[in-house]
GROMACS .gro file of C-alpha atoms in nm:
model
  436
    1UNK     CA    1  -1.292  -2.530  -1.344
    2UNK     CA    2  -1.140  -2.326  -1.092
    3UNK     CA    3  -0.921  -2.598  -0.943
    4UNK     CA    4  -0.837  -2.724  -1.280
    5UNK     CA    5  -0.705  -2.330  -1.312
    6UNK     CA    6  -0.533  -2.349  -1.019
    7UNK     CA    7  -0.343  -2.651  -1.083
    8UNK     CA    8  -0.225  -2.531  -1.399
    9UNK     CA    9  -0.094  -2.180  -1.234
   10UNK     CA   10   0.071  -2.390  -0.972
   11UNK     CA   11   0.277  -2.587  -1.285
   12UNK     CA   12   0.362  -2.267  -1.426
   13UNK     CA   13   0.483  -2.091  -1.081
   14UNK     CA   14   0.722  -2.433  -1.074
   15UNK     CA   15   0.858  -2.384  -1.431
   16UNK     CA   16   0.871  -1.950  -1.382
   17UNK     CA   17   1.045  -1.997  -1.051
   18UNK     CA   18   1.351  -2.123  -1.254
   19UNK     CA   19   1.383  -1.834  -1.427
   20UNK     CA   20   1.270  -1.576  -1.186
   21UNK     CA   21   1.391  -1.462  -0.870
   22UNK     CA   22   1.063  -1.308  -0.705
   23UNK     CA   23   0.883  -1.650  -0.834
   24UNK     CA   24   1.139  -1.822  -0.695
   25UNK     CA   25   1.074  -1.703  -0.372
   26UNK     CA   26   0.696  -1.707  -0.399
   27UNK     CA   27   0.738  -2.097  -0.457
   28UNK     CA   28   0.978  -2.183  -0.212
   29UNK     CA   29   0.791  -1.969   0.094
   30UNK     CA   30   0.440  -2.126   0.016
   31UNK     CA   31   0.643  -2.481   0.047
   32UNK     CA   32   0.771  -2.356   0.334
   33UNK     CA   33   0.450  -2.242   0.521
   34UNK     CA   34   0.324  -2.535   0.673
   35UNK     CA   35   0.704  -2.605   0.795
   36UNK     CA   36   0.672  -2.274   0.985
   37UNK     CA   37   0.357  -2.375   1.123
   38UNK     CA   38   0.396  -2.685   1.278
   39UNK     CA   39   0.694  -2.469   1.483
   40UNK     CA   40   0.479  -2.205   1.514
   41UNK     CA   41   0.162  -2.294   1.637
   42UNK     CA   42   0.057  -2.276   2.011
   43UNK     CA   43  -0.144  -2.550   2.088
   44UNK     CA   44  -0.407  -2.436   2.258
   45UNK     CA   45  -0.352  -2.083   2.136
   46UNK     CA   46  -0.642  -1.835   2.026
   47UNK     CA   47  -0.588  -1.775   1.666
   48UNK     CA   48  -0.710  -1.475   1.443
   49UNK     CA   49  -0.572  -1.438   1.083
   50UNK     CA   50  -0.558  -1.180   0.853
   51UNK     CA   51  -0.436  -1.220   0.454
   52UNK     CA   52  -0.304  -0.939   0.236
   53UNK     CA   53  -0.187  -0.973  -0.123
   54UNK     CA   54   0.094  -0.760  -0.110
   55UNK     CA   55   0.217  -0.466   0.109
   56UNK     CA   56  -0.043  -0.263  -0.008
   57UNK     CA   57  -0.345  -0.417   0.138
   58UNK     CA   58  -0.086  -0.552   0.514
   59UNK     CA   59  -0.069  -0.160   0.546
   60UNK     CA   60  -0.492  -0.131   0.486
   61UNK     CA   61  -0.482  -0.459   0.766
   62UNK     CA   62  -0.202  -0.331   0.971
   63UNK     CA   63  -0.426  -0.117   1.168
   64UNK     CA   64  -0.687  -0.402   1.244
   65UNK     CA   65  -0.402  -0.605   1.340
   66UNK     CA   66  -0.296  -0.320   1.607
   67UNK     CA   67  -0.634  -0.227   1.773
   68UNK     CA   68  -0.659  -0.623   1.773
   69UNK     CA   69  -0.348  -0.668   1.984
   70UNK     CA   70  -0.458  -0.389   2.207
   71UNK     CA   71  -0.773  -0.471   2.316
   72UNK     CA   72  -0.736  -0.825   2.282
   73UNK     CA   73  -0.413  -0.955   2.387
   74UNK     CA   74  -0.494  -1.253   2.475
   75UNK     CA   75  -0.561  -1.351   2.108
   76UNK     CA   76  -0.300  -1.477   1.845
   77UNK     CA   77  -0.231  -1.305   1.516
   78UNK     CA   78  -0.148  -1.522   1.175
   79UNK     CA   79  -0.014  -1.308   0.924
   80UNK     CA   80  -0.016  -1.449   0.569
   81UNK     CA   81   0.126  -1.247   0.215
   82UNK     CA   82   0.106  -1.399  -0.117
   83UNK     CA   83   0.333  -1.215  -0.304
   84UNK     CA   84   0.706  -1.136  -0.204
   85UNK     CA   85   0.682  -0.770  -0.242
   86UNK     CA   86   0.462  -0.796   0.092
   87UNK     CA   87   0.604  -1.088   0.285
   88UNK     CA   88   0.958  -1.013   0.221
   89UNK     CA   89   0.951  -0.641   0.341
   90UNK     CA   90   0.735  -0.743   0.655
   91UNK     CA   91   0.831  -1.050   0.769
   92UNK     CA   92   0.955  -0.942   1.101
   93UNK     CA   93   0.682  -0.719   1.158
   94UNK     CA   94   0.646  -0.779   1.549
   95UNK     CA   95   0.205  -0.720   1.563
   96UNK     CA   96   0.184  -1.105   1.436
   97UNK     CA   97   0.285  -1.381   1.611
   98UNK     CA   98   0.320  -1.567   1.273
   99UNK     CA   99   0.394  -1.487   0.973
  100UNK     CA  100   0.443  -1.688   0.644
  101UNK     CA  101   0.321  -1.760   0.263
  102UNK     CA  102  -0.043  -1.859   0.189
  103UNK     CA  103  -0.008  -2.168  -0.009
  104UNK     CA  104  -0.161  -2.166  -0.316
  105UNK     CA  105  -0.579  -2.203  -0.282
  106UNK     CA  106  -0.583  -2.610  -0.384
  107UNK     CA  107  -0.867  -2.826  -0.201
  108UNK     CA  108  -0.532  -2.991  -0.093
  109UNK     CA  109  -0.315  -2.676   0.053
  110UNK     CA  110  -0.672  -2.525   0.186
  111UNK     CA  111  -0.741  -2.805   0.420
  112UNK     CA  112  -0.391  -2.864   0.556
  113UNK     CA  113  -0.345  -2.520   0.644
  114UNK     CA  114  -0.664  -2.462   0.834
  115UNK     CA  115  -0.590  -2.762   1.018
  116UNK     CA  116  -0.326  -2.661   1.146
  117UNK     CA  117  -0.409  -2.334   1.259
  118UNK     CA  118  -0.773  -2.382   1.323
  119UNK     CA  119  -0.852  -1.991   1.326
  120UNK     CA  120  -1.146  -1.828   1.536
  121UNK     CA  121  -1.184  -1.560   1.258
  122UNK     CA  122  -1.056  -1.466   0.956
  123UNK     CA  123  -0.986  -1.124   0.768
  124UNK     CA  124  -0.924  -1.067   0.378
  125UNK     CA  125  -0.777  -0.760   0.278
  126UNK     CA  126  -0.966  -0.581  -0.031
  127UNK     CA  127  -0.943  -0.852  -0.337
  128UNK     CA  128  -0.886  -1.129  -0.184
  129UNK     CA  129  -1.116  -1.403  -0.274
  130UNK     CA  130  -0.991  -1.790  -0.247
  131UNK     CA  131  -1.272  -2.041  -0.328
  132UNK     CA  132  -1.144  -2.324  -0.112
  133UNK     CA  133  -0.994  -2.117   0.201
  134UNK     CA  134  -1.336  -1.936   0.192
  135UNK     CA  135  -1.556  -2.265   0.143
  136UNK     CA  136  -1.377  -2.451   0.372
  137UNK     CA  137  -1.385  -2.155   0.673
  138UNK     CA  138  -1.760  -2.151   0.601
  139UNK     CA  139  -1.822  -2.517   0.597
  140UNK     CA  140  -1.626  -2.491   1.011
  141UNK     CA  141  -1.822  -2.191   1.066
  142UNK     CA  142  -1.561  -1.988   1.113
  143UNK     CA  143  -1.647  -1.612   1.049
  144UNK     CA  144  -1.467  -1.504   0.766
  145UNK     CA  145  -1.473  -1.058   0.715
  146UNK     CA  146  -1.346  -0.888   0.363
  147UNK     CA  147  -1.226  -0.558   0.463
  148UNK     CA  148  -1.149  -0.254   0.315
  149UNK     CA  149  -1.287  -0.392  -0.050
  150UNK     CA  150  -1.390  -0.239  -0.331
  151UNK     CA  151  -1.604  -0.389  -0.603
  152UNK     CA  152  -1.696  -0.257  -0.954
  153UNK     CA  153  -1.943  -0.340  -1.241
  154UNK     CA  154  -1.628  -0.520  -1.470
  155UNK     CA  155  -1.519  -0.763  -1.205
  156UNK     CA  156  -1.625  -1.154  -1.273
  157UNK     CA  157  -1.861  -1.188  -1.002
  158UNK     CA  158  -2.076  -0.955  -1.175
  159UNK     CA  159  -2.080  -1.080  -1.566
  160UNK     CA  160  -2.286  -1.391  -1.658
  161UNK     CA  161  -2.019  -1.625  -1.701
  162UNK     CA  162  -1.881  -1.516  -1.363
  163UNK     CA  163  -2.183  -1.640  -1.152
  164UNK     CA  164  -2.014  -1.977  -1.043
  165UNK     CA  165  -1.721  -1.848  -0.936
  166UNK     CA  166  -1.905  -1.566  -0.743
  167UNK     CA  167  -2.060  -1.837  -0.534
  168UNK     CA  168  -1.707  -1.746  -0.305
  169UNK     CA  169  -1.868  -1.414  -0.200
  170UNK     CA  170  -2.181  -1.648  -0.030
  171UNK     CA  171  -1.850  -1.736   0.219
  172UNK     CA  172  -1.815  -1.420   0.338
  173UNK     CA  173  -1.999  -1.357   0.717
  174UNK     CA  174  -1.994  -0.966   0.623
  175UNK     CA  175  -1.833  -0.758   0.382
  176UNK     CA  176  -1.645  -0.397   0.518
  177UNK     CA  177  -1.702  -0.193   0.160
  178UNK     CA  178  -1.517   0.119   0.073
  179UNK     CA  179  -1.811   0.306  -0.064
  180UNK     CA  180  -2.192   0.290  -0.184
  181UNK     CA  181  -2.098   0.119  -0.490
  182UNK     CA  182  -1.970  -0.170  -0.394
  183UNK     CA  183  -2.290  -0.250  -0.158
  184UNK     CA  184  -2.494  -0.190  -0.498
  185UNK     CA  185  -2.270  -0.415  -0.669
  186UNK     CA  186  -2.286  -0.687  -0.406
  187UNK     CA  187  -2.708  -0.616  -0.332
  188UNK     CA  188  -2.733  -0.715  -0.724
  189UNK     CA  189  -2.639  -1.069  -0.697
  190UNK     CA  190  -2.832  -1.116  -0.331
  191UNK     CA  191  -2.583  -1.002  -0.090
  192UNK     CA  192  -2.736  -0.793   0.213
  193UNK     CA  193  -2.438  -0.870   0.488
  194UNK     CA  194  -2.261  -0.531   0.391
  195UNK     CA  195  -2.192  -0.232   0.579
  196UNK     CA  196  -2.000   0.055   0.422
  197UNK     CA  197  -1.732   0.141   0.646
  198UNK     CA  198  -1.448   0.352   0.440
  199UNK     CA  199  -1.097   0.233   0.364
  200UNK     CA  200  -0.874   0.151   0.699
  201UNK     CA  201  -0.575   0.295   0.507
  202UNK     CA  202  -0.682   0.699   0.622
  203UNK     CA  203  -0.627   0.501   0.973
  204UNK     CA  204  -0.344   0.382   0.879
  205UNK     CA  205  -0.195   0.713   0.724
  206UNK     CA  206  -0.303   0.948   1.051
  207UNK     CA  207  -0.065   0.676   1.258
  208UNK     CA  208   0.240   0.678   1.016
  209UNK     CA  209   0.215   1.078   1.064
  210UNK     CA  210   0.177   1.072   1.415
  211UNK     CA  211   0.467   0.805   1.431
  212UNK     CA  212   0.657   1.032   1.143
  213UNK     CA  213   1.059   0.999   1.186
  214UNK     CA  214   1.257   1.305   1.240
  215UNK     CA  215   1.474   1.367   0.953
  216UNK     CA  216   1.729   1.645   1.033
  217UNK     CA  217   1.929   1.563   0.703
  218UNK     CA  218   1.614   1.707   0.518
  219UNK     CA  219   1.610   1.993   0.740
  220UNK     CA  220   1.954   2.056   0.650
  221UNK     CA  221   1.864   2.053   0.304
  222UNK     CA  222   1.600   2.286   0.324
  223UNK     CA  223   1.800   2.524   0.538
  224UNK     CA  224   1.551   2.440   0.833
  225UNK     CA  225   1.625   2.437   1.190
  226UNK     CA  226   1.324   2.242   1.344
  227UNK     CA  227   1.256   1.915   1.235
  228UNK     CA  228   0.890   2.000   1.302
  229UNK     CA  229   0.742   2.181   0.970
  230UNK     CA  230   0.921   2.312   0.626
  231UNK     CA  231   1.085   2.669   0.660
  232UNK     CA  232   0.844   2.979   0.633
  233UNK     CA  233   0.979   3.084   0.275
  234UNK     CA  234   1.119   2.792   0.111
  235UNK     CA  235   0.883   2.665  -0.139
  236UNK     CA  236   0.968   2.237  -0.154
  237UNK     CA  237   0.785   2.027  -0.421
  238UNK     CA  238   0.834   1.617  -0.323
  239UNK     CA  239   0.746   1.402  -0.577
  240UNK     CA  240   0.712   1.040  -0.416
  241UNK     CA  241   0.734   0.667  -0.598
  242UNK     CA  242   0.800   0.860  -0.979
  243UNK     CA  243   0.858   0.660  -1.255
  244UNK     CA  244   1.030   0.823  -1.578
  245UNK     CA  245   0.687   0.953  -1.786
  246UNK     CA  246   0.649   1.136  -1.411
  247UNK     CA  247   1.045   1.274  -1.356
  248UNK     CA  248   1.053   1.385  -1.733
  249UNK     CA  249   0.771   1.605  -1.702
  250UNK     CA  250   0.860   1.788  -1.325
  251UNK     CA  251   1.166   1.787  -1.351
  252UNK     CA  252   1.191   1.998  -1.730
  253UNK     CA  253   0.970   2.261  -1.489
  254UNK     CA  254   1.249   2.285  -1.229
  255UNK     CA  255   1.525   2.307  -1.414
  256UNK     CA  256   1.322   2.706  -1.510
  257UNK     CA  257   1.256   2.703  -1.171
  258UNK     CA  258   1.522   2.732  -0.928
  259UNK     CA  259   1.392   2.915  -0.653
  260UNK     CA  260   1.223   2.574  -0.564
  261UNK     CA  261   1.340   2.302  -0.380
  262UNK     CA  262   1.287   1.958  -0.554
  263UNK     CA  263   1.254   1.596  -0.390
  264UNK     CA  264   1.293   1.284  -0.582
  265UNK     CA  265   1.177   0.968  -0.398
  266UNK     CA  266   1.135   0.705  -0.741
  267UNK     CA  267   0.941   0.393  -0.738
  268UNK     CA  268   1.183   0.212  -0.858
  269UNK     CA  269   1.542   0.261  -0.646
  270UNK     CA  270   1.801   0.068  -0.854
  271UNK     CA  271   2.172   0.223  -1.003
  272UNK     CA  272   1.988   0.306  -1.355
  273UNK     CA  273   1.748   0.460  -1.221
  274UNK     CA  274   1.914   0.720  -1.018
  275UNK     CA  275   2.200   0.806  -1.310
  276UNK     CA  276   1.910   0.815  -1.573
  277UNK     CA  277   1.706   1.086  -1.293
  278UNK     CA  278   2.092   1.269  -1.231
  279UNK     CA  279   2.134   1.283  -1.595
  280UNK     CA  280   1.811   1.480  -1.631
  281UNK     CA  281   1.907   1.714  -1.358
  282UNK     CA  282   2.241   1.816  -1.522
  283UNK     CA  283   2.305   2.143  -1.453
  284UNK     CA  284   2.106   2.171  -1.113
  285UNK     CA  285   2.315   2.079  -0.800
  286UNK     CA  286   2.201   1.738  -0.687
  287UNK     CA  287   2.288   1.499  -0.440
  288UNK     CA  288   2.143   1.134  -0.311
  289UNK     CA  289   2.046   1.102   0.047
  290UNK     CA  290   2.315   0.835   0.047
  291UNK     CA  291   2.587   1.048  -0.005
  292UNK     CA  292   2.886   1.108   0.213
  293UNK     CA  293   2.983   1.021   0.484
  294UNK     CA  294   2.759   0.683   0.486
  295UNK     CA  295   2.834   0.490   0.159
  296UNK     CA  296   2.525   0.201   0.093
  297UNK     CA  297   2.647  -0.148   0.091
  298UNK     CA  298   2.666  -0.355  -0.156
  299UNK     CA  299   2.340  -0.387  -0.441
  300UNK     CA  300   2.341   0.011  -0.382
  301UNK     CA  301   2.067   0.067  -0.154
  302UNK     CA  302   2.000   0.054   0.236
  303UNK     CA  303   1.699   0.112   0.475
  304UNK     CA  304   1.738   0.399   0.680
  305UNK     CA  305   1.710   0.390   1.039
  306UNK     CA  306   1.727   0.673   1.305
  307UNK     CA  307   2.106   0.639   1.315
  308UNK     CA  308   2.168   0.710   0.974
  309UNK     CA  309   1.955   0.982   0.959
  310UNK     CA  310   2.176   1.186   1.189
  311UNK     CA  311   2.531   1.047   1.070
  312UNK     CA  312   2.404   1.210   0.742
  313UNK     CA  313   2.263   1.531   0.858
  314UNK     CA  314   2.476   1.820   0.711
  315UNK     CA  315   2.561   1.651   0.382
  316UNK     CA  316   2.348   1.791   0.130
  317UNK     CA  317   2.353   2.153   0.221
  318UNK     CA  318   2.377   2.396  -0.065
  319UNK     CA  319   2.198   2.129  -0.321
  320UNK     CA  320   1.883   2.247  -0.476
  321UNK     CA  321   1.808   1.872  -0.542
  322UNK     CA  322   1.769   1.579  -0.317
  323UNK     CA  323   1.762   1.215  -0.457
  324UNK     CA  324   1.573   0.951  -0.208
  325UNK     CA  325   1.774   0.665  -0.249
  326UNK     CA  326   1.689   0.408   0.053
  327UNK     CA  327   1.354   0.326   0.146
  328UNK     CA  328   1.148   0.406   0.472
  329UNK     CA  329   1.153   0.787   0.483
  330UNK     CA  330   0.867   0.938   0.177
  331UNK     CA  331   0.552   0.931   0.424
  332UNK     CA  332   0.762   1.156   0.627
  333UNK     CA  333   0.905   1.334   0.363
  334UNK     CA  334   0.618   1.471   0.317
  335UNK     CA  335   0.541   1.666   0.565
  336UNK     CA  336   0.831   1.897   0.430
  337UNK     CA  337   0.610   1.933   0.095
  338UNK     CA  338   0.469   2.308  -0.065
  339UNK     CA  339   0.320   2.083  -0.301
  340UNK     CA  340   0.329   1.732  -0.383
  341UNK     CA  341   0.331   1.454  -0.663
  342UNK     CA  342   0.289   1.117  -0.662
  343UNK     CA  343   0.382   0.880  -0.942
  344UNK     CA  344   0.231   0.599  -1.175
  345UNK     CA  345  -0.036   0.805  -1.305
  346UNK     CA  346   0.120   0.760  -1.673
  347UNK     CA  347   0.140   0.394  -1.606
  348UNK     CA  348  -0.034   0.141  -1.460
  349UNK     CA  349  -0.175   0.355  -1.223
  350UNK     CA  350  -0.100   0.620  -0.917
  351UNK     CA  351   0.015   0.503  -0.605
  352UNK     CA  352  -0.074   0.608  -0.235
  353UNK     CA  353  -0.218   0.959  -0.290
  354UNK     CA  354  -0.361   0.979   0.088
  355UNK     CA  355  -0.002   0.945   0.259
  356UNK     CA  356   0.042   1.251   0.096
  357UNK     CA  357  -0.271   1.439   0.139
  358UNK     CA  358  -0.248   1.358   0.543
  359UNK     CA  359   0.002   1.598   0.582
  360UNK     CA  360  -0.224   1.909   0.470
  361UNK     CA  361  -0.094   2.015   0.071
  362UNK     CA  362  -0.207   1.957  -0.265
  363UNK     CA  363  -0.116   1.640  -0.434
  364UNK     CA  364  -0.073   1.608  -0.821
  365UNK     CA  365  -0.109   1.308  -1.029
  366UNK     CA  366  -0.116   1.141  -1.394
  367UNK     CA  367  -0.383   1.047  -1.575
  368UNK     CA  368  -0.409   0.671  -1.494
  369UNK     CA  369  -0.633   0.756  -1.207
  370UNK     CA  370  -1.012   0.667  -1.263
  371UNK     CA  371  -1.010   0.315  -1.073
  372UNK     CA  372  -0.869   0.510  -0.746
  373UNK     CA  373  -1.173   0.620  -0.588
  374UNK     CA  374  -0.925   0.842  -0.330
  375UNK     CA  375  -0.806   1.045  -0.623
  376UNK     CA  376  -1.111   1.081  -0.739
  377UNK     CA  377  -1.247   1.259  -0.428
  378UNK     CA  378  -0.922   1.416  -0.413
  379UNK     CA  379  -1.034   1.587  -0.706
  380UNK     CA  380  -1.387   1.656  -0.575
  381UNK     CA  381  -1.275   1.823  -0.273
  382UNK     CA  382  -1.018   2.070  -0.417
  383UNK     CA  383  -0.703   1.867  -0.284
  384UNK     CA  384  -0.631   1.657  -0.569
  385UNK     CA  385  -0.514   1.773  -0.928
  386UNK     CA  386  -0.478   1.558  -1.304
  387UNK     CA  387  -0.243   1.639  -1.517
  388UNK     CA  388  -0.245   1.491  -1.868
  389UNK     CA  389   0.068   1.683  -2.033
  390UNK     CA  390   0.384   1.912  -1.922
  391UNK     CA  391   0.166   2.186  -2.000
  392UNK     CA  392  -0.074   2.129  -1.753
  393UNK     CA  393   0.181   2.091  -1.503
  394UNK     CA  394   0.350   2.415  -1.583
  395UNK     CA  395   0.025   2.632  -1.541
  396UNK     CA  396  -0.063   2.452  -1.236
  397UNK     CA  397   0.258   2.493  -1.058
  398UNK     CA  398   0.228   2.867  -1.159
  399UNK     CA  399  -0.033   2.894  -0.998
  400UNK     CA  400   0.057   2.754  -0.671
  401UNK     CA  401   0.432   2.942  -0.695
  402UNK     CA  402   0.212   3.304  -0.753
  403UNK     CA  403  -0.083   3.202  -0.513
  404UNK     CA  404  -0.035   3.132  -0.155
  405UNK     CA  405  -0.421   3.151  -0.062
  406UNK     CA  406  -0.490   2.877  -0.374
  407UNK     CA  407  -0.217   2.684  -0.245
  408UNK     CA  408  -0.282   2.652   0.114
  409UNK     CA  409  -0.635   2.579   0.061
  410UNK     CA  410  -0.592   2.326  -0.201
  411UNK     CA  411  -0.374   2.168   0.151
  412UNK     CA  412  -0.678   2.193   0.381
  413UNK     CA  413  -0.894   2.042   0.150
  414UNK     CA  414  -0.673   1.765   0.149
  415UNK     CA  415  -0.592   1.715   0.512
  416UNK     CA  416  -0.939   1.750   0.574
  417UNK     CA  417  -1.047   1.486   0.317
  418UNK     CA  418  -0.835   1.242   0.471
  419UNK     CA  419  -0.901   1.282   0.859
  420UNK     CA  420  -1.309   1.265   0.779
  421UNK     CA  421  -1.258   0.922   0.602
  422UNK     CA  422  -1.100   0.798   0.902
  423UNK     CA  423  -1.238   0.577   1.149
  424UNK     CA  424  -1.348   0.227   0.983
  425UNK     CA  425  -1.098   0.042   1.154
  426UNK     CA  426  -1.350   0.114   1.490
  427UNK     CA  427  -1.619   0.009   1.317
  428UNK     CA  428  -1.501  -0.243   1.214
  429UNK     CA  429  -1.350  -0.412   1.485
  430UNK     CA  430  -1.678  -0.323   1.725
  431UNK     CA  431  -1.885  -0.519   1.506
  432UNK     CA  432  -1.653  -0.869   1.465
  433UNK     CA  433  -1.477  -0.888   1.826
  434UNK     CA  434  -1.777  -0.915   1.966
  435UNK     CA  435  -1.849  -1.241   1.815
  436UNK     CA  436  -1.577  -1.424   2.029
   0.00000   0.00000   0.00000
């Protein structure tokens, strides 16, 4: 049944990828995989590979991947995305020595590609769970490691008419679980090989902060001198990867507001977008982190780099609204932040709450947050707030605007949460390197 399944999702990928640009690319880069590694491949070479979904779960592998390279040079790194949101943003990323498409799970695609690279060890980041991949590394004996996962009681390995398919889970040499759980989960259908290790994304958060670009535009913005830390008395609120249900709701507080400074880095970065978030802020002096001098080329975006940063710096002083409108910068945006938001939580959910909690201040979110177990601690430990409505927002930003002692220990709670979930990526890697 599930090949039959697959087959059919393959024909509709062909027909979609007509009509569809990021299915389009999907199709063509999984036909293109096994091109790229018959150039690729070292014969003789060592090879270790690690699969993400999507960027998401490369940035929960990414530090794996690092600690891996350091201690064990001698060992090669496959890097494999499914979707193009991943693979297309990271496909220079220079910790893997390859890095390409998974083609899609058939007996066919499974067998082909494992020939070819003939890995030592395997990694799967959080949900990923391919039936013939996982069968076939098991039937080689190749030790295959899900890391960073998280299970729960809805998921089809746990419902009756799930059980066959849950069979892939028997693959598995050990699973790396976020949390109790998940071990619970997985002890109710027989499997012991777990150890509870945390999420390698705090990991991966502390090294983005250490690593955090200087930003002297933003400085400029907020009247600041030092590139270091926010100034003394200027009270910033940064509202990363919004959506509209978010922006209409913070920003009708700021416009009453204007002894704040406001931040705007959307989810979505596109020419609509911006107008419709400009358009709210009428009234309020505003300006786009693209602005003069530097125009963006063409399709109205463009990645920052270090060089940009400072041709820009001295722009945007006098606005009491800056619009992030390149990509690269919000993780060390924040660390300019009073207080901070971050979006999707009147969607389809909130996105990375614990790059924002790293830097030490209180993180709001939407209501769309019961299946992210970080927000949920958030919560527990005083760092994280829900809000449900625009009135909830408005008495919760005044109380952080009247109470300094709230606010600031709303911020340790949150740094603190995040640097005592660190540490799986040790464990994790002193358990399976050993095994070589």
């Amino acid at each position: 049944m599930y090949n039959f399944i697959i087959y059919l999702y393959l024909l509709g990928v062909a027909v979609a990828s007509r009509f569809n640009d990021k299915v389009r690319k999907m199709w063509r880069g999984e036909r293109d995989a096994f091109r790229v590694l018959r150039e690729k491949v070292e014969p003789g070479a060592r090879y270790v590979w690690f699969h993400a979904a999507s960027l998401g779960e490369f940035e929960q592998g990414r530090p794996l991947m690092e600690q891996l390279r350091r201690e064990r040079p001698e060992l090669k790194i496959l890097l494999t995305f499914f979707s193009p949101s991943g693979y297309e943003v990271r496909k220079n990323y220079d910790g893997a020595d390859i890095i390409c498409y998974l083609p899609l799970d058939t007996p066919l695609n499974a067998r082909r590609f494992l020939r070819l690279i003939r890995p030592e060890m395997a990694f799967f980041i959080k949900y990923e769970f391919w039936y013939n991949y996982l069968h076939i590394l098991k039937h080689r004996n190749v030790p295959a490691y899900s890391v960073s996962s998280i299970f729960r009681e809805g998921q089809v390995f746990f419902r009756w008419y799930g059980r066959q398919y849950g069979r892939v889970l028997k693959c598995f040499t050990h699973f790396y679980v976020q949390n109790e759980k998940s071990r619970e989960l997985l002890a109710s259908i027989g499997l012991t090989n777990v150890t509870i290790t945390g999420d390698t994304r705090f990991d991966r958060v502390l090294q983005i902060k250490e690593q955090a670009k200087v930003l002297p535009m933003v400085d400029d913005f907020l009247k600041s001198q030092t590139s270091n830390s926010k100034p003394q008395n200027c009270k910033v609120f940064i509202a990363g990867s919004s959506w509209p249900p978010d922006e209409e709701i913070f920003i009708r507080y700021f416009r009453e507001h204007p002894e704040w400074k406001l931040v705007i880095a959307p989810h979505v970065i596109g020419e609509d977008h911006l107008q419709q978030i400009e358009k709210m802020l009428e009234g309020i002096e505003v300006t786009r982190y693209t602005k003069a001098p530097l125009s963006p080329p063409e399709g109205g975006t463009i990645v920052s780099t270090d060089k940009t940063i400072e041709a820009l710096s001295g722009a945007v002083g006098g606005a009491s609204a800056l619009i992030i409108d390149c990509f690269g910068l919000l993780s060390s945006i924040y660390r300019y932040a009073t207080v901070t938001y971050v979006g999707g939580g009147f969607g389809v959910g909130i996105h990375n709450t614990v790059e924002a909690a790293v830097w030490g201040v209180p993180v709001i979110f939407g209501p769309n947050n019961e299946k992210f177990q970080e927000a949920q601690e958030l919560k527990a430990c005083g760092g994280g707030f829900e809000i449900k409505s625009y009135d909830d927002f408005a008495r919760l930003m005044d109380r952080f605007d009247s109470d300094p002692q709230f606010t600031a220990a709303a911020g340790r709670a949150a740094g603190q949460y995040v640097e005592q979930k660190a540490g799986a990526t040790k464990k994790i890697l002193s358990d399976t390197l050993p095994q070589m």
